[in-house]
Structures are given as structure tokens and as C-alpha cells.
Short mmCIF file of C-alpha atoms and ligand atoms in Angstrom, two decimals:
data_model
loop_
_atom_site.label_atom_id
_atom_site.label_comp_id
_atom_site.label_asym_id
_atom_site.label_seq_id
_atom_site.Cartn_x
_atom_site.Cartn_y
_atom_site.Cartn_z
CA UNK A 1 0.00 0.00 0.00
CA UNK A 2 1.43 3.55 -1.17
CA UNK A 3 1.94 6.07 1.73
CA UNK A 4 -0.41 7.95 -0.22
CA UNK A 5 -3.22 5.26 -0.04
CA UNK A 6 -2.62 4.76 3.66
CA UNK A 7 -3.06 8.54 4.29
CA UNK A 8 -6.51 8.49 2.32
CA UNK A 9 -7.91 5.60 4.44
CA UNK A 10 -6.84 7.11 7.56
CA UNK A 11 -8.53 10.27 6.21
CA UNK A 12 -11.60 8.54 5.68
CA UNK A 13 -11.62 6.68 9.12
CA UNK A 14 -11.00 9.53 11.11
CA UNK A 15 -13.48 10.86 13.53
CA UNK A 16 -14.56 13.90 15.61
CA UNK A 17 -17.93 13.59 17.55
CA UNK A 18 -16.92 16.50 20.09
CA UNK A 19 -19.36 19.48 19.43
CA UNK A 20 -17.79 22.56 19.10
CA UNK A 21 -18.13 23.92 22.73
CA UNK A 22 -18.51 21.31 24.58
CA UNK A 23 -17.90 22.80 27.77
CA UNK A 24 -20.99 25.24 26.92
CA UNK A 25 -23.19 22.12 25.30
CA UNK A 26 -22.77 20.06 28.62
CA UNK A 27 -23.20 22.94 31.16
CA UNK A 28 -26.63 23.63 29.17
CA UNK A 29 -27.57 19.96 29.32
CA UNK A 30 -27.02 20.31 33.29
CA UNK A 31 -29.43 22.65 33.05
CA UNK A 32 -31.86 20.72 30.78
CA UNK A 33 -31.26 17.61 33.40
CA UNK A 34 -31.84 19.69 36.45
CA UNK A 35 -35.16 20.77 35.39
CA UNK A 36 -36.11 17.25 33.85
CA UNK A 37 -38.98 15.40 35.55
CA UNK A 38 -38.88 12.02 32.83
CA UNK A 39 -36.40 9.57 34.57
CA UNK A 40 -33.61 9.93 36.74
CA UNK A 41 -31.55 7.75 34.24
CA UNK A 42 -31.14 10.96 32.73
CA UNK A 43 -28.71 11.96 35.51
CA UNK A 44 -25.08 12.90 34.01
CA UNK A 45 -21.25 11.72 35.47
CA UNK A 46 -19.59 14.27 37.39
CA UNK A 47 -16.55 15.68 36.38
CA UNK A 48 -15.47 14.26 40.39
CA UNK A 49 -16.88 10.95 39.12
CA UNK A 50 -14.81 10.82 35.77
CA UNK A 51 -11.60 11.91 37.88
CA UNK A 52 -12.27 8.78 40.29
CA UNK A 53 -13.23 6.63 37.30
CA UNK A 54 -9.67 7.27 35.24
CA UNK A 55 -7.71 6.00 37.95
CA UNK A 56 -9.57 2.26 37.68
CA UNK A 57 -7.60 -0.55 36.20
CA UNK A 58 -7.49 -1.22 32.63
CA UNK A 59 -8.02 -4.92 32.11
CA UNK A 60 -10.50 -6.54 30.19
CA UNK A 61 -13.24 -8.15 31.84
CA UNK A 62 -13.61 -11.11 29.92
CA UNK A 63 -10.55 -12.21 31.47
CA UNK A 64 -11.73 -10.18 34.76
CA UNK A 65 -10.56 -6.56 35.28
CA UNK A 66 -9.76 -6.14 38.78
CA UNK A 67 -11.70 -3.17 39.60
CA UNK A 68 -14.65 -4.44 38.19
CA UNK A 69 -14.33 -7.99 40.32
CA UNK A 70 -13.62 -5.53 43.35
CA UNK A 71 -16.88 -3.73 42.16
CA UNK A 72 -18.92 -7.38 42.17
CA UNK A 73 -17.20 -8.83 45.49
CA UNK A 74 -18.71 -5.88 46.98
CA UNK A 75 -21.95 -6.28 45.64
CA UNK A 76 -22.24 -9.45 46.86
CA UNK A 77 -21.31 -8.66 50.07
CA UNK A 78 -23.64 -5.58 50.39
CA UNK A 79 -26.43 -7.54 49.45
CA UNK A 80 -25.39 -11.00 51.43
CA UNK A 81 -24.61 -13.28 48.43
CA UNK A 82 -22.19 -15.22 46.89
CA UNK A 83 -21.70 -13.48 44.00
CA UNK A 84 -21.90 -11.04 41.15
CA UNK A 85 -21.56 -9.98 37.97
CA UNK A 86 -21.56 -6.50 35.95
CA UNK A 87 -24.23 -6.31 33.17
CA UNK A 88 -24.75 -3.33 30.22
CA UNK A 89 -27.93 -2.78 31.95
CA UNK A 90 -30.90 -3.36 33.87
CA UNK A 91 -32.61 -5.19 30.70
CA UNK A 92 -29.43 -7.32 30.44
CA UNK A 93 -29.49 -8.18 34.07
CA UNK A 94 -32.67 -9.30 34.33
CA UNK A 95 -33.20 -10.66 31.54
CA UNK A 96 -30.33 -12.79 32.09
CA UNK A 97 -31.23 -13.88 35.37
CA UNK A 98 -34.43 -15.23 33.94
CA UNK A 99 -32.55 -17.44 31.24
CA UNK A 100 -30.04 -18.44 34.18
CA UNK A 101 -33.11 -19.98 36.51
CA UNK A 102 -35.32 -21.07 33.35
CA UNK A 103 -34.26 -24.55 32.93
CA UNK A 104 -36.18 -26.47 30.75
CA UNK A 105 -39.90 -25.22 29.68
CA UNK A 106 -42.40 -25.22 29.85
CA UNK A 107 -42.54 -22.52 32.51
CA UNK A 108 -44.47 -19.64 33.45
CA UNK A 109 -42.91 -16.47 35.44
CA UNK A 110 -45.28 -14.40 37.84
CA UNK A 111 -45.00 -11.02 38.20
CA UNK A 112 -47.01 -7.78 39.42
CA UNK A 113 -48.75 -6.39 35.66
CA UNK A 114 -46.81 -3.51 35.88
CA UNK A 115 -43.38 -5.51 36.25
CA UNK A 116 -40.91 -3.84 33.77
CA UNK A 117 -39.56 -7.43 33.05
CA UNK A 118 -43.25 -7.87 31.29
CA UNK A 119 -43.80 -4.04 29.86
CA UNK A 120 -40.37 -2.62 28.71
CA UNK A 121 -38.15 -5.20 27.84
CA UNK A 122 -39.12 -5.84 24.28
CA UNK A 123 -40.99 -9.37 25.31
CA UNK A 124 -37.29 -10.63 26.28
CA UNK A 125 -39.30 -13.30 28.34
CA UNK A 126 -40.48 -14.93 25.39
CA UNK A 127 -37.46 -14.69 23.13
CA UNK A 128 -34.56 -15.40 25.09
CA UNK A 129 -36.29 -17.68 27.98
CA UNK A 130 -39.21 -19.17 26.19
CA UNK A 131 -41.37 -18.26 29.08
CA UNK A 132 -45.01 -17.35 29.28
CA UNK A 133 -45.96 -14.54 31.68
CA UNK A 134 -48.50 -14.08 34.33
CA UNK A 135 -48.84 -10.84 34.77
CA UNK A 136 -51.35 -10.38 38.26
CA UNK A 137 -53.21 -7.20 39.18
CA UNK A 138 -52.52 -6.39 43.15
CA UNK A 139 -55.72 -6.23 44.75
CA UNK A 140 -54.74 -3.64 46.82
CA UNK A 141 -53.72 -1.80 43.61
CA UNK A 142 -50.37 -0.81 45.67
CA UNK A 143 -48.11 -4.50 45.82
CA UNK A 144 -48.97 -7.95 44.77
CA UNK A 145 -49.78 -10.08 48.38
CA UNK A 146 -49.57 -13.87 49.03
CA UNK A 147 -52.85 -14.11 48.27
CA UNK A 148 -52.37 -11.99 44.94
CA UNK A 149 -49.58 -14.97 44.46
CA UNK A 150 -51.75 -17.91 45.39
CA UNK A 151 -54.45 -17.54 43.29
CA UNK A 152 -52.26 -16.79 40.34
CA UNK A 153 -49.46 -19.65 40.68
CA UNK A 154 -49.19 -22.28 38.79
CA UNK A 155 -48.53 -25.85 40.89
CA UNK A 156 -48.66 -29.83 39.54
CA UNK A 157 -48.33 -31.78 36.54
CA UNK A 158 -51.25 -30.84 34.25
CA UNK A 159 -49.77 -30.94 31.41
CA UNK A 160 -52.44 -28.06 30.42
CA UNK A 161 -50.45 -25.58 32.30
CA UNK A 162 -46.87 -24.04 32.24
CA UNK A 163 -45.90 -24.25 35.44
CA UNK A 164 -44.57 -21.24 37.94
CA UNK A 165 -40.54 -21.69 37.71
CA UNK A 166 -39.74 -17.63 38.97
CA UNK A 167 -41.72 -15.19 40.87
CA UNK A 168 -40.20 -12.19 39.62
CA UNK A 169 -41.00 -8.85 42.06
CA UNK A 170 -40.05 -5.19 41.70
CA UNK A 171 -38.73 -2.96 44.44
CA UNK A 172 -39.36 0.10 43.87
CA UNK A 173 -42.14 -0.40 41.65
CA UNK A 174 -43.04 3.27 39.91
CA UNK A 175 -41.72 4.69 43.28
CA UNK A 176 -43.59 2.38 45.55
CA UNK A 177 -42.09 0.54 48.24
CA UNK A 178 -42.56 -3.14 48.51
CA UNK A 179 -43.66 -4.01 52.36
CA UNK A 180 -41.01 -6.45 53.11
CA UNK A 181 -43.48 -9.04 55.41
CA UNK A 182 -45.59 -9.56 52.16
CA UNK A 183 -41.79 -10.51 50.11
CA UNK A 184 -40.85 -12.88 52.91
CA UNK A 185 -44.32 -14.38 52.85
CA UNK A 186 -44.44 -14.77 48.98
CA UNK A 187 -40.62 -15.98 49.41
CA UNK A 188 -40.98 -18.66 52.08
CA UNK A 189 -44.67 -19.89 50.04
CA UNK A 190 -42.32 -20.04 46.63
CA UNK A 191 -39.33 -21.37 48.19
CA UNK A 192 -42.12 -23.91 49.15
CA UNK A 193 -43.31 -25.22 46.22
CA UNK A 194 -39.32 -24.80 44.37
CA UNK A 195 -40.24 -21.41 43.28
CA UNK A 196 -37.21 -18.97 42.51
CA UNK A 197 -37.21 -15.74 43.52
CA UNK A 198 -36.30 -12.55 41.72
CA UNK A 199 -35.88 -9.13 42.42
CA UNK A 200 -35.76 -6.23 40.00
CA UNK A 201 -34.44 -4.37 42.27
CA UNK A 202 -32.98 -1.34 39.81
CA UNK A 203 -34.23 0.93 42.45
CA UNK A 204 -33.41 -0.93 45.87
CA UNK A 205 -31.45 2.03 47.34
CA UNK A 206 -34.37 3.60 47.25
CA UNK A 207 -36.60 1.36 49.83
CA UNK A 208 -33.44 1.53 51.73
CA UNK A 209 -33.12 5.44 52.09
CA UNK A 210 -36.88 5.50 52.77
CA UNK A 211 -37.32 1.95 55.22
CA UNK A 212 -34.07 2.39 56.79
CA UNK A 213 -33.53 -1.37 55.97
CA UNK A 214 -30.56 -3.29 55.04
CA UNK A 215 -29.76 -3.57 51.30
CA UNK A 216 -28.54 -7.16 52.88
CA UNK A 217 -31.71 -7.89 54.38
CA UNK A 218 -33.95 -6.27 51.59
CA UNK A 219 -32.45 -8.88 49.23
CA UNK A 220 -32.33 -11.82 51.78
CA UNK A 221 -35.70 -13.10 50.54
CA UNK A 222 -34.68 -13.61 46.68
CA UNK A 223 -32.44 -16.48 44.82
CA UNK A 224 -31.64 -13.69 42.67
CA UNK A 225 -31.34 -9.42 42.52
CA UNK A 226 -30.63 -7.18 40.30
CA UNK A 227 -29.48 -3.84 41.23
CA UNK A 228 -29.10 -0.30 38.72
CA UNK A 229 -26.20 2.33 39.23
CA UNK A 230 -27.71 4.38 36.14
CA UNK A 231 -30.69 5.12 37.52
CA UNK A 232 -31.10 6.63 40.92
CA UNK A 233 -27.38 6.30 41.96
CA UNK A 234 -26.90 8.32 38.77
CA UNK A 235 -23.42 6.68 37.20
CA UNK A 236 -23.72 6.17 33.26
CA UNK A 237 -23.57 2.77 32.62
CA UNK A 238 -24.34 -0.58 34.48
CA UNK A 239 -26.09 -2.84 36.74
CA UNK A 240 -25.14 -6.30 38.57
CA UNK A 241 -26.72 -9.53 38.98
CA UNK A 242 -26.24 -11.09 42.84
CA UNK A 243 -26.91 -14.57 43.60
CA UNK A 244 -25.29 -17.76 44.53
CA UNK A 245 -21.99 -18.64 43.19
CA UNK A 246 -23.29 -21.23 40.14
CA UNK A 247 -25.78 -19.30 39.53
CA UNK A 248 -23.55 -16.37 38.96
CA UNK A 249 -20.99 -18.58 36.44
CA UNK A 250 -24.06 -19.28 34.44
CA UNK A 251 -24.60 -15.93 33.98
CA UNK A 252 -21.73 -15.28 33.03
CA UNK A 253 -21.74 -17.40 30.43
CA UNK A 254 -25.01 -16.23 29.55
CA UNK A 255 -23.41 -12.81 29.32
CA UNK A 256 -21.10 -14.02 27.22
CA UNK A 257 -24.03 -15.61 24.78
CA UNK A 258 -26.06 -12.32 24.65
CA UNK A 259 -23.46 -9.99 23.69
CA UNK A 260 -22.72 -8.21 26.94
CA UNK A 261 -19.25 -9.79 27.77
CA UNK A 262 -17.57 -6.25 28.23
CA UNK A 263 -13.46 -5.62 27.89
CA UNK A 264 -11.83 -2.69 29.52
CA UNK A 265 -15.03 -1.89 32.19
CA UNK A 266 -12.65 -0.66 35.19
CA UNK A 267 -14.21 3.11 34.40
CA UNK A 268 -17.82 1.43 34.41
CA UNK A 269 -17.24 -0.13 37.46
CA UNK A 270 -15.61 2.64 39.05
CA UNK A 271 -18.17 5.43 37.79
CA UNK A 272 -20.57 2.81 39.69
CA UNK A 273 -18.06 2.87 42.97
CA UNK A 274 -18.43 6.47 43.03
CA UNK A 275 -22.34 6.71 42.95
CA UNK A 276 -22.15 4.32 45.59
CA UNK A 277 -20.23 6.16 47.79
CA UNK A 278 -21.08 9.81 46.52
CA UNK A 279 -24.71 9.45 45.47
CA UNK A 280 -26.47 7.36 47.54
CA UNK A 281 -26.39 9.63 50.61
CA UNK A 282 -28.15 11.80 47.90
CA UNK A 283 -31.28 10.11 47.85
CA UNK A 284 -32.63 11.30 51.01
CA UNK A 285 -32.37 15.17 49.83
CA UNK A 286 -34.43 13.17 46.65
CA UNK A 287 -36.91 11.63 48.80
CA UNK A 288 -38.04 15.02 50.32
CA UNK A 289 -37.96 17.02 47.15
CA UNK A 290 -40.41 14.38 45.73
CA UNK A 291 -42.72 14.75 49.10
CA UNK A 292 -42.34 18.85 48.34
CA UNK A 293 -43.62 18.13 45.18
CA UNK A 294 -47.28 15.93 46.53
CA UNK A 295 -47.56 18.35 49.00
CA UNK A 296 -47.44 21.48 46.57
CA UNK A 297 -49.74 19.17 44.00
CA UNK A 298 -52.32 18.44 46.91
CA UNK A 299 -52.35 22.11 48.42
CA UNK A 300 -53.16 23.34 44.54
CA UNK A 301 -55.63 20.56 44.71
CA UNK A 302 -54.97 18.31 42.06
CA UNK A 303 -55.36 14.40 42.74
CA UNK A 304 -52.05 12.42 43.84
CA UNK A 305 -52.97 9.08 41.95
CA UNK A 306 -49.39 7.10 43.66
CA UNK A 307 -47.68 8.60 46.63
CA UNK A 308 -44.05 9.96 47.06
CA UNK A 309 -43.01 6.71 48.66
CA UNK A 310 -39.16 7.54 47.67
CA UNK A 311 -38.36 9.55 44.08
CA UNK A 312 -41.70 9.65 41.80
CA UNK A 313 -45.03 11.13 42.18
CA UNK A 314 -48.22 10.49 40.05
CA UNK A 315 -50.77 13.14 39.47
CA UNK A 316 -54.02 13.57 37.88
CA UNK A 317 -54.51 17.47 37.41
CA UNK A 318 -58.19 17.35 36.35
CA UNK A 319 -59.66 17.99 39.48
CA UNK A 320 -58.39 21.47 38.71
CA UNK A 321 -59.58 21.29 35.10
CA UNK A 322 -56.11 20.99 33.59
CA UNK A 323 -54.77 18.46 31.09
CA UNK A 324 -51.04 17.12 31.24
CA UNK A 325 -50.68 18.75 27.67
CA UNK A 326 -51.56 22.42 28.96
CA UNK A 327 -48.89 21.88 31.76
CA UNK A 328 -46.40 20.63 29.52
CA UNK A 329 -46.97 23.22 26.85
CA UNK A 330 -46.76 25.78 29.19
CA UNK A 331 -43.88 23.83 30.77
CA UNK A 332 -41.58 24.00 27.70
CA UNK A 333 -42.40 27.57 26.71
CA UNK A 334 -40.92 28.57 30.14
CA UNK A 335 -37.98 31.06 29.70
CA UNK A 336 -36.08 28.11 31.62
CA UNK A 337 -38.18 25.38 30.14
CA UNK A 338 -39.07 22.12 32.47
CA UNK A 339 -39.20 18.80 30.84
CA UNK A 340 -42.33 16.55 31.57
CA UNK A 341 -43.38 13.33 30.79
CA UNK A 342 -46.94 12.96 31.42
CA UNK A 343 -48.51 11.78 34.67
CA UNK A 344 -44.90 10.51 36.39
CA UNK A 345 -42.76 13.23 37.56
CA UNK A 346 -39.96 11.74 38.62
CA UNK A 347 -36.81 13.46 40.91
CA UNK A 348 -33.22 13.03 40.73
CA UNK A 349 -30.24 13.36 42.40
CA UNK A 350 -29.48 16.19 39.74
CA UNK A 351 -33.03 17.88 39.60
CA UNK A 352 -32.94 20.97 41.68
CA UNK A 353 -35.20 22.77 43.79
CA UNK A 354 -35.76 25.73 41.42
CA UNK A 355 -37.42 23.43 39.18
CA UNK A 356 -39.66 21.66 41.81
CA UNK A 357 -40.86 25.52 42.84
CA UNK A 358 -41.21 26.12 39.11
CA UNK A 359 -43.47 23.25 38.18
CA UNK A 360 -45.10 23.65 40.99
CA UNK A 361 -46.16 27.38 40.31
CA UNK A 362 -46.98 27.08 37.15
CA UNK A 363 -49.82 24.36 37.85
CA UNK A 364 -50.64 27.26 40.38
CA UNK A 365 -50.90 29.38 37.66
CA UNK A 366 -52.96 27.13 35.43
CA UNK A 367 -55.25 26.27 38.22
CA UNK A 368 -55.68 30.08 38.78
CA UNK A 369 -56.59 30.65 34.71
CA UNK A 370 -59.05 27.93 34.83
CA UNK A 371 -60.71 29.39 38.63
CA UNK A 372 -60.97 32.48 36.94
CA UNK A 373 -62.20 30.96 33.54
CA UNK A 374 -64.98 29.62 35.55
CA UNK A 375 -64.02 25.91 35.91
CA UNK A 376 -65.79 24.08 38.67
CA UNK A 377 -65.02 20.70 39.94
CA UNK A 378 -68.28 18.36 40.52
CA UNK A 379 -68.27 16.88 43.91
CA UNK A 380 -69.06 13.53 42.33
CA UNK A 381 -67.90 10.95 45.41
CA UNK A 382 -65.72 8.10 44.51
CA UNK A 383 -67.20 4.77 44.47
CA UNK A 384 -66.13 1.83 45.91
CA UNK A 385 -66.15 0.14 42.35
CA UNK A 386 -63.57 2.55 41.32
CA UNK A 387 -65.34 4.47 39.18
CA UNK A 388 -63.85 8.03 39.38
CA UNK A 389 -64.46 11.76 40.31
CA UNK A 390 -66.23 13.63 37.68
CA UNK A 391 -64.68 17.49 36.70
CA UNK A 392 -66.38 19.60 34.20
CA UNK A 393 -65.45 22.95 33.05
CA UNK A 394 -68.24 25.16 33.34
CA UNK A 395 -67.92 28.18 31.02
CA UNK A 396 -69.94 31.39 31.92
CA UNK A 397 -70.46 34.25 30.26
CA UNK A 398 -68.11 36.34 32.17
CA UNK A 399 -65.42 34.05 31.44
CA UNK A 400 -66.38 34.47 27.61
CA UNK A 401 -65.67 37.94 27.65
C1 PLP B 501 -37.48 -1.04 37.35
C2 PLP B 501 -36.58 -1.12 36.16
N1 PLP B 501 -35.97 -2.27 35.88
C3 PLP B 501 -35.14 -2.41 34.83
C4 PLP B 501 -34.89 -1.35 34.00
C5 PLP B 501 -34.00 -1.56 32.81
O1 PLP B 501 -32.82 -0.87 32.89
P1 PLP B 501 -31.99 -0.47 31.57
O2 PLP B 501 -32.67 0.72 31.00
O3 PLP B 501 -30.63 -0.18 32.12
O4 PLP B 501 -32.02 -1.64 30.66
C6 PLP B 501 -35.48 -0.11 34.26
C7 PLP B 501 -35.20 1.04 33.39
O5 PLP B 501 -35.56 2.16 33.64
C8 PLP B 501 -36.35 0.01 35.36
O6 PLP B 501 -36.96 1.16 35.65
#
């Protein structure tokens, strides 16, 4: 190859995806982040996070990089099992967990109907485990109980029926906190009946911050947990699978199989070190930001339709004859816009305060307009079936004018 050839590929290959100021591009995306209500996986590294993370080893983790095994031995000794293993993600985690304890099918997995193992990970249940899904409504609408689990398991050797190989719970699920008698009840009734336990427990730290509770003993009840440092911890990549130690080299393997056998993850696993250490502790300030945010929603009067158990709120602003598109329009045309995502507002360790007092006075606002405009709300009294309030908007002629 000519030296003149070699300096044409190299001219072709070569790359720049840096925007042109991209110390003014990221400090307005802090911004943006700060006064985003979607997710908290939206949360950004620090530059005190990327210092920490440099200084991680460089192996590759196929062949196990140190500070990434350091990362897993102490997962498995936060949560109290025998080991664990880095994943990509949440979806990855679980996912592989399922394929790890799904054997030989036909098999069912349980889980609440909300469960994101059933809703947001691209029917990964099916494809990868071959496993059918019964998804169960709580009755209390809040967490699935024993009973909830009893009347929805499958047991025996019809051959009609898959059978239930993995009750799969979520903790937090949308924000809620799990009560931890009803997992040790459904765990010692599946345990049982050779039921395996799983936990999705992407936001664990979470019931942990709020219950004061162990992450040990929080995952005591489960075969199987898998825990998110891009979400509420707020690092940018990563989650681990914790269980026992053959069920941990299967995974790996299973890792391996999907794809998500990384190399040089020492600054994944170290970004993750640092949330643990760093932003945890955060979460509390998170928790009462969230509970600022209810409490401003109920005092304006619109309808809280899931509690601020730890970082999200849900909210049904028709009792003050607003629709989520009004707030959101009004939202984004802000002259520091806030970023919405429908009836889940959701608070980070990177949303600020400002923004809370922002939303939460411009639903004032709205709820003002719409007094003014003549909107009433019918006391219509909620019936036991469920059916809900009713909230009209009466216009008069004065608001006509
Ligand atoms: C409860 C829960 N589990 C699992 C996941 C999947 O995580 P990932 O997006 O990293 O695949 C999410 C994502 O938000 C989640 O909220």
C-alpha cells in the first residue's frame, strides 16, 4: 500500500464527535437535566466521578478486570450473596437472570402487571427464555400479596399448564415501596413449592433510604437481585446480577451468549463505585424534594394518583380542570423550560429545587386561569367500584368575555 493510499484511508476513518463547545453544550444539558422530571436515568457523570473513574484498572473483563471484580465482590457482600456480575444494563441483568433460573420449559414467570420485566423489555421473556408470563393485578392496587400470588401460581403436573418456575418482584415499583413481610411471605410460600425468587431491584437504594432497611436484608428473601447504578445512583452505565456462586458462572456465560461480555469496564465499574459512595447519601435530599412536590400538588388541589413513597409522584390534574398537555406546553415555553413526561414526575439526584418551585407554580398558575375561567369541579364521590371523580369545566359568560 502507497503512503499515499494509507493517508486516504486514515482520512476517511478519522473521527470527531466532540461538538464545538462542549464545555458550553454540557453545562446547558445540566441545566436541561436539572429541570427534567422524565427519569432519573437521565442523571449525568460528574466531572469528580470521571476523575475517580480514570484511575480504575485497565483490564479486560472477559478475562476479569480487577476493579470491576472488586466492584462485584462488593456487591455481593452488600447484598449478602455469593456473588456477582456486571451487566450493560438493567434489561441485560434481568433478563439474564431469567434465562439463568429457566431450565427447561415449559414454565411460566409471575410477576405484578406492571413488572418492567413484562412491559419494557421488548418481550425478552419470550425470546430469550421461552417463558409465558402471568402478569397479576394487586388487589390492593399498591403490591402484589400472598394471596395476589396464590391464586395466580401455577402448581402440579397438568400438562395443560406451564408451570410457575420464577416469581419475579419489583422494588421500587413506579416509586412504591414493597412491604417487606408480604416478600418474605411470597418468598418462604415459593421457596415452598421450588419457586425462585427474583428481584428487580434497579431501584433498591431507594426502599433503603426510605425503610431504613438493610440492602442485605432487603435482598435476603430472593435467589436472585438485580441492582441499577444508572438510575437513581446516577453513574452512566451498568447494573449487577447477585446470587449464589453457580448461579452467577451461568450468567456469566449467559453474558457471554447475549453480547454483553464487556473488555476494559474498570471506568464502568468505578463510575458505579463512586455513585455508591457519593450518590447514595443523595437520595434522602431526593426523597423530600419528591414529598415537596405531593404536597405542593395536593395544596393546589390536584389528585395524587401514587404517593411519594421515595423519588416519583403520580398526578391527575383534572380535578383542577387541567390536562397534562396544557402543563407541559406551558412547561416547555418557560424562559427556563421544564421537561415533563406525562402523569410521572420523577426526581433526581441532579433535579434541583428551582425546578420543583417552578413546576409547581406554574400548575398554580394554570389552576388560577381555569378558577378564573370559571371551571368548577363536581363533587361527584368516589365509588367503591372505582369508578372516578367527575370534573367539568363550566364556562360562563363572564369568562367568555
Ligand atoms: C425497574 C426497572 N428495571 C429495569 C430497568 C432496565 O434498565 P436499563 O434501561 O438499564 O435496561 C429499568 C429502566 O428504567 C427500570 O426502571
Amino acid at each position: 500500500m502507497s503512503p499515499d493510499t494509507r493517508a486516504t484511508i486514515a482520512e476517511q476513518v478519522k473521527c470527531d464527535i466532540l461538538p464545538k463547545n462542549p464545555v458550553l453544550e454540557n453545562a446547558n444539558k445540566a441545566k436541561e437535566i436539572a429541570r427534567t422530571f422524565i427519569s432519573d436515568t437521565v442523571t449525568v457523570p460528574t466531572p469528580e466521578m470521571y476523575a475517580y473513574a480514570t484511575l480504575a484498572t485497565t483490564g479486560d473483563d472477559v478475562y476479569h478486570d480487577p476493579s470491576t471484580v472488586a466492584l462485584e465482590n462488593h456487591m455481593a457482600q452488600l447484598t449478602g450473596k455469593e456473588a456477582a456480575l456486571f451487566m450493560p444494563s438493567g434489561t441485560a441483568s434481568n433478563q439474564i437472570a431469567l434465562r439463568t433460573h429457566l431450565k427447561q420449559p415449559p414454565y411460566t414467570v409471575l410477576c405484578d402487571h406492571r413488572a418492567h420485566i413484562d412491559n419494557y423489555e421488548a418481550g425478552g421473556t419470550a425470546f430469550h427464555s421461552g417463558a409465558s408470563v402471568k402478569a397479576v393485578v394487586p388487589s390492593n392496587e399498591h403490591h402484589l400479596t400472598l394471596a395476589d400470588v396464590e391464586a395466580n401460581v401455577i402448581l402440579g403436573s397438568d400438562i395443560h399448564f406451564a408451570p410457575t418456575e420464577v416469581i419475579a418482584l419489583e422494588n421500587t415499583l413506579n416509586g412504591t415501596i414493597f412491604p417487606q413481610e408480604e416478600i418474605i411471605a411470597i418468598s418462604e410460600f415459593a421457596h415452598s413449592h421450588g419457586i425462585k425468587m427474583h428481584l428487580d431491584g434497579a431501584r433498591i437504594w431507594h426502599v433503603a433510604v426510605a425503610t431504613q432497611t438493610s440492602i442485605k436484608e432487603l435482598c435476603e428473601p430472593f435467589d436472585s437481585v438485580s441492582l441499577c447504578f444508572s438510575k437513581g445512583l446516577g453513574a452512566p452505565v451498568g447494573s449487577c446480577l447477585v446470587g449464589p456462586k453457580d448461579f452467577i458462572k451461568k450468567a456469566r456465560w449467559f453474558r457471554k451468549l447475549f453480547g454483553g461480555g464487556m473488555r476494559q469496564t474498570g471506568i464502568l465499574a468505578a463510575a458505579a463505585a463512586y455513585a455508591l459512595t457519593h450518590n447514595f447519601p443523595q437520595l434522602e435530599r431526593v426523597h423530600a424534594l419528591a414529598q415537596k412536590l405531593e404536597a405542593g400538588l395536593e395544596r393546589i388541589g390536584v389528585e395524587i394518583t401514587s404517593r411519594a413513597e421515595t423519588c416519583m409522584v403520580f398526578y391527575d390534574p383534572s380535578p383542577i380542570g387541567v390536562n397534562y398537555d396544557e402543563i407541559a406546553e406551558r412547561a416547555s415555553a418557560l424562559p427556563e423550560p421544564l421537561f415533563l413526561g406525562g402523569s410521572r414526575l420523577v426526581v433526581h439526584i441532579q433535579t434541583s429545587e428551582a425546578a420543583v418551585d417552578d413546576f409547581l407554580a406554574l400548575v398554580e398558575e394554570l389552576a388560577q386561569e381555569k378558577k378564573k375561567a370559571g371551571f368548577v369541579k363536581l363533587d361527584v364521590p368516589r365509588k367503591a367500584n372505582g369508578f372516578k371523580d367527575i370534573y367539568v369545566r363550566r364556562v360562563t359568560k363572564s369568562s367568555d368575555n
